[in-house]
Tab-separated table of C-alpha atoms in Angstrom:
chain	number	residue	atom	x	y	z
R	1	UNK	CA	-32.037	46.155	64.813
R	2	UNK	CA	-30.682	45.048	61.446
R	3	UNK	CA	-27.665	42.741	61.191
R	4	UNK	CA	-25.444	42.126	58.190
R	5	UNK	CA	-23.646	38.803	58.795
R	6	UNK	CA	-20.641	40.073	56.823
R	7	UNK	CA	-20.213	42.988	59.262
R	8	UNK	CA	-21.017	41.316	62.597
R	9	UNK	CA	-18.190	39.249	64.123
R	10	UNK	CA	-20.608	36.582	65.420
R	11	UNK	CA	-24.320	35.937	65.120
R	12	UNK	CA	-24.161	33.240	67.815
R	13	UNK	CA	-26.158	35.186	70.406
R	14	UNK	CA	-28.828	36.181	67.876
R	15	UNK	CA	-29.135	32.706	66.337
R	16	UNK	CA	-29.093	30.880	69.684
R	17	UNK	CA	-31.547	33.387	71.157
R	18	UNK	CA	-34.033	33.349	68.293
R	19	UNK	CA	-34.041	29.662	67.340
R	20	UNK	CA	-35.757	28.492	70.526
R	21	UNK	CA	-36.590	26.294	72.236
R	22	UNK	CA	-33.966	23.831	71.053
R	23	UNK	CA	-34.044	20.156	72.051
R	24	UNK	CA	-30.934	18.896	73.820
R	25	UNK	CA	-28.945	15.915	72.599
R	26	UNK	CA	-27.179	14.545	75.671
R	27	UNK	CA	-24.564	12.556	73.812
R	28	UNK	CA	-22.650	9.702	75.388
R	29	UNK	CA	-19.594	8.122	73.806
R	30	UNK	CA	-16.780	5.799	74.801
R	31	UNK	CA	-13.249	6.668	73.701
R	32	UNK	CA	-10.989	4.047	72.112
R	33	UNK	CA	-9.195	4.010	75.507
R	34	UNK	CA	-12.454	3.137	77.310
R	35	UNK	CA	-13.223	6.540	78.858
R	36	UNK	CA	-16.949	7.349	78.926
R	37	UNK	CA	-17.818	10.865	77.776
R	38	UNK	CA	-21.139	12.707	78.168
R	39	UNK	CA	-21.976	16.200	76.920
R	40	UNK	CA	-25.105	18.218	76.024
R	41	UNK	CA	-25.639	19.798	72.588
R	42	UNK	CA	-28.565	22.056	71.755
R	43	UNK	CA	-27.946	22.214	68.014
R	44	UNK	CA	-29.851	18.933	67.595
R	45	UNK	CA	-32.735	17.521	65.576
R	46	UNK	CA	-34.223	14.666	63.526
R	47	UNK	CA	-33.055	14.560	59.909
R	48	UNK	CA	-34.817	11.522	58.441
R	49	UNK	CA	-37.154	8.715	59.453
R	50	UNK	CA	-36.219	6.334	56.609
R	51	UNK	CA	-33.470	5.661	57.444
R	52	UNK	CA	-33.852	7.003	60.984
R	53	UNK	CA	-31.167	9.693	61.299
R	54	UNK	CA	-30.573	12.339	63.962
R	55	UNK	CA	-28.003	15.124	63.925
R	56	UNK	CA	-26.197	17.380	66.343
R	57	UNK	CA	-23.578	20.006	65.603
R	58	UNK	CA	-20.900	20.657	68.216
R	59	UNK	CA	-18.767	23.780	67.878
R	60	UNK	CA	-15.161	22.754	67.271
R	61	UNK	CA	-12.548	23.372	69.971
R	62	UNK	CA	-9.476	25.556	69.603
R	63	UNK	CA	-7.455	22.549	68.432
R	64	UNK	CA	-10.136	20.859	66.327
R	65	UNK	CA	-12.730	18.304	67.383
R	66	UNK	CA	-13.782	18.116	71.018
R	67	UNK	CA	-13.955	14.745	72.816
R	68	UNK	CA	-17.499	13.792	71.753
R	69	UNK	CA	-17.076	14.159	67.967
R	70	UNK	CA	-13.491	12.847	68.177
R	71	UNK	CA	-14.736	9.698	69.930
R	72	UNK	CA	-17.494	9.275	67.342
R	73	UNK	CA	-15.029	9.640	64.474
R	74	UNK	CA	-12.789	6.986	66.073
R	75	UNK	CA	-15.455	4.479	67.187
R	76	UNK	CA	-18.386	5.200	64.852
R	77	UNK	CA	-20.870	5.027	67.754
R	78	UNK	CA	-22.781	7.221	70.182
R	79	UNK	CA	-26.015	7.466	72.159
R	80	UNK	CA	-28.396	10.435	72.270
R	81	UNK	CA	-30.114	10.560	75.669
R	82	UNK	CA	-33.220	12.726	76.188
R	83	UNK	CA	-32.888	15.284	78.986
R	84	UNK	CA	-35.856	15.550	81.357
R	85	UNK	CA	-36.348	18.013	84.189
R	86	UNK	CA	-35.170	15.590	86.915
R	87	UNK	CA	-31.894	15.241	84.956
R	88	UNK	CA	-31.404	18.944	84.154
R	89	UNK	CA	-28.900	19.678	86.945
R	90	UNK	CA	-26.800	16.636	86.036
R	91	UNK	CA	-26.958	17.588	82.343
R	92	UNK	CA	-25.686	21.051	83.212
R	93	UNK	CA	-22.869	19.508	85.268
R	94	UNK	CA	-21.751	17.493	82.226
R	95	UNK	CA	-21.272	20.689	80.220
R	96	UNK	CA	-18.078	21.433	82.194
R	97	UNK	CA	-14.808	21.207	80.288
R	98	UNK	CA	-12.862	18.240	81.665
R	99	UNK	CA	-9.519	16.745	80.700
R	100	UNK	CA	-9.899	13.967	78.096
R	101	UNK	CA	-9.203	11.194	80.613
R	102	UNK	CA	-12.027	12.168	82.982
R	103	UNK	CA	-15.641	11.041	82.649
R	104	UNK	CA	-18.595	13.406	82.929
R	105	UNK	CA	-20.687	10.430	84.094
R	106	UNK	CA	-18.491	10.254	87.197
R	107	UNK	CA	-18.350	14.025	87.725
R	108	UNK	CA	-22.167	14.270	87.656
R	109	UNK	CA	-22.712	11.050	89.645
R	110	UNK	CA	-24.757	9.450	86.871
R	111	UNK	CA	-25.372	5.741	86.506
R	112	UNK	CA	-24.535	4.142	83.174
R	113	UNK	CA	-26.667	1.555	81.395
R	114	UNK	CA	-25.283	-0.829	78.808
R	115	UNK	CA	-26.438	-0.280	75.267
R	116	UNK	CA	-27.779	-3.018	72.997
R	117	UNK	CA	-26.359	-2.211	69.549
R	118	UNK	CA	-23.376	0.055	70.320
R	119	UNK	CA	-20.509	0.028	72.820
R	120	UNK	CA	-21.138	3.534	74.203
R	121	UNK	CA	-23.083	3.608	77.477
R	122	UNK	CA	-26.358	5.425	77.916
R	123	UNK	CA	-27.661	7.491	80.839
R	124	UNK	CA	-29.534	4.963	82.990
R	125	UNK	CA	-32.183	7.448	84.164
R	126	UNK	CA	-32.950	8.978	80.765
R	127	UNK	CA	-36.423	7.807	79.681
R	128	UNK	CA	-35.502	7.743	75.976
R	129	UNK	CA	-32.164	6.913	74.380
R	130	UNK	CA	-31.196	6.496	70.734
R	131	UNK	CA	-28.223	4.248	70.045
R	132	UNK	CA	-26.570	5.494	66.864
R	133	UNK	CA	-23.889	4.536	64.381
R	134	UNK	CA	-22.047	7.266	62.534
R	135	UNK	CA	-23.825	8.097	59.268
R	136	UNK	CA	-21.661	11.078	58.281
R	137	UNK	CA	-19.647	13.954	59.709
R	138	UNK	CA	-19.696	17.271	57.842
R	139	UNK	CA	-17.541	20.283	58.603
R	140	UNK	CA	-19.721	23.406	58.585
R	141	UNK	CA	-17.726	26.535	59.354
R	142	UNK	CA	-16.663	26.440	63.020
R	143	UNK	CA	-18.779	23.346	63.762
R	144	UNK	CA	-18.905	19.689	62.800
R	145	UNK	CA	-22.346	18.298	62.040
R	146	UNK	CA	-22.613	14.687	63.197
R	147	UNK	CA	-25.319	12.551	61.605
R	148	UNK	CA	-26.158	9.269	63.293
R	149	UNK	CA	-28.330	6.417	62.104
R	150	UNK	CA	-30.516	5.129	64.919
R	151	UNK	CA	-29.712	1.446	65.489
R	152	UNK	CA	-31.730	0.837	68.690
R	153	UNK	CA	-34.183	2.814	70.844
R	154	UNK	CA	-34.810	2.536	74.585
R	155	UNK	CA	-38.116	3.942	75.877
R	156	UNK	CA	-39.024	3.654	79.567
R	157	UNK	CA	-42.459	2.174	80.232
R	158	UNK	CA	-43.480	5.199	82.309
R	159	UNK	CA	-43.414	7.446	79.214
R	160	UNK	CA	-45.613	5.181	77.119
R	161	UNK	CA	-49.357	4.710	76.688
R	162	UNK	CA	-50.706	1.646	74.929
R	163	UNK	CA	-47.238	0.541	73.885
R	164	UNK	CA	-46.374	3.862	72.199
R	165	UNK	CA	-44.281	6.834	73.262
R	166	UNK	CA	-46.537	9.425	74.923
R	167	UNK	CA	-45.041	12.903	74.529
R	168	UNK	CA	-47.398	14.115	77.275
R	169	UNK	CA	-45.475	11.971	79.750
R	170	UNK	CA	-41.992	13.227	78.862
R	171	UNK	CA	-40.977	16.278	80.852
R	172	UNK	CA	-38.228	17.189	78.409
R	173	UNK	CA	-35.994	20.213	78.862
R	174	UNK	CA	-35.130	22.555	75.996
R	175	UNK	CA	-32.416	25.170	75.622
R	176	UNK	CA	-33.102	28.854	75.205
R	177	UNK	CA	-30.038	31.104	75.290
R	178	UNK	CA	-27.274	31.640	77.794
R	179	UNK	CA	-28.358	30.021	81.059
R	180	UNK	CA	-32.039	29.867	80.004
R	181	UNK	CA	-33.948	26.594	79.674
R	182	UNK	CA	-37.602	25.666	79.186
R	183	UNK	CA	-39.838	22.796	80.317
R	184	UNK	CA	-42.191	21.048	77.924
R	185	UNK	CA	-44.940	20.724	80.530
R	186	UNK	CA	-46.792	23.831	79.292
R	187	UNK	CA	-48.423	22.446	76.147
R	188	UNK	CA	-51.272	23.236	73.799
R	189	UNK	CA	-52.691	21.519	70.719
R	190	UNK	CA	-53.759	22.620	67.258
R	191	UNK	CA	-55.240	20.409	64.569
R	192	UNK	CA	-53.352	20.471	61.292
R	193	UNK	CA	-55.560	21.698	58.435
R	194	UNK	CA	-56.480	19.220	55.673
């Protein structure tokens, strides 16, 4: 199969199916009206460590920004919560399209935890959460890339060893394509060459 992007109406299925597995940013925000929003985004990654910046890129809605990026634009704050296998069902539940005045936290029956540096809540049961301030928003075609500077990090003791994050203890979930997901429990190691 050969695809010319100028002749194919959308490469979404090919891009989302080939760039796998993708980490999931489970982004929580609070609207200016005080409504807590929570939604998963699999176009997510680390951009920089100095300063610490993460990014996610939600696809815009029919009428512009969806609730999550709209809240971030208005408040300048958000939290990226790491999705683990015990939270996968709840994460999927928060992907439903709700009216702006309804909270995905409530729909999925998730407990909130107060953040330290931002006003947006975090998912209480997520073992890792990055509190972020808006660094920049960039329109990229039909999406808006949101860059956030990490202001505070929460790491649960049960995913640490010797006072450091232990990736072997995080049962993170990644996105494949469509309804496909992957667990990070099947791991292997390779030493980087000198």
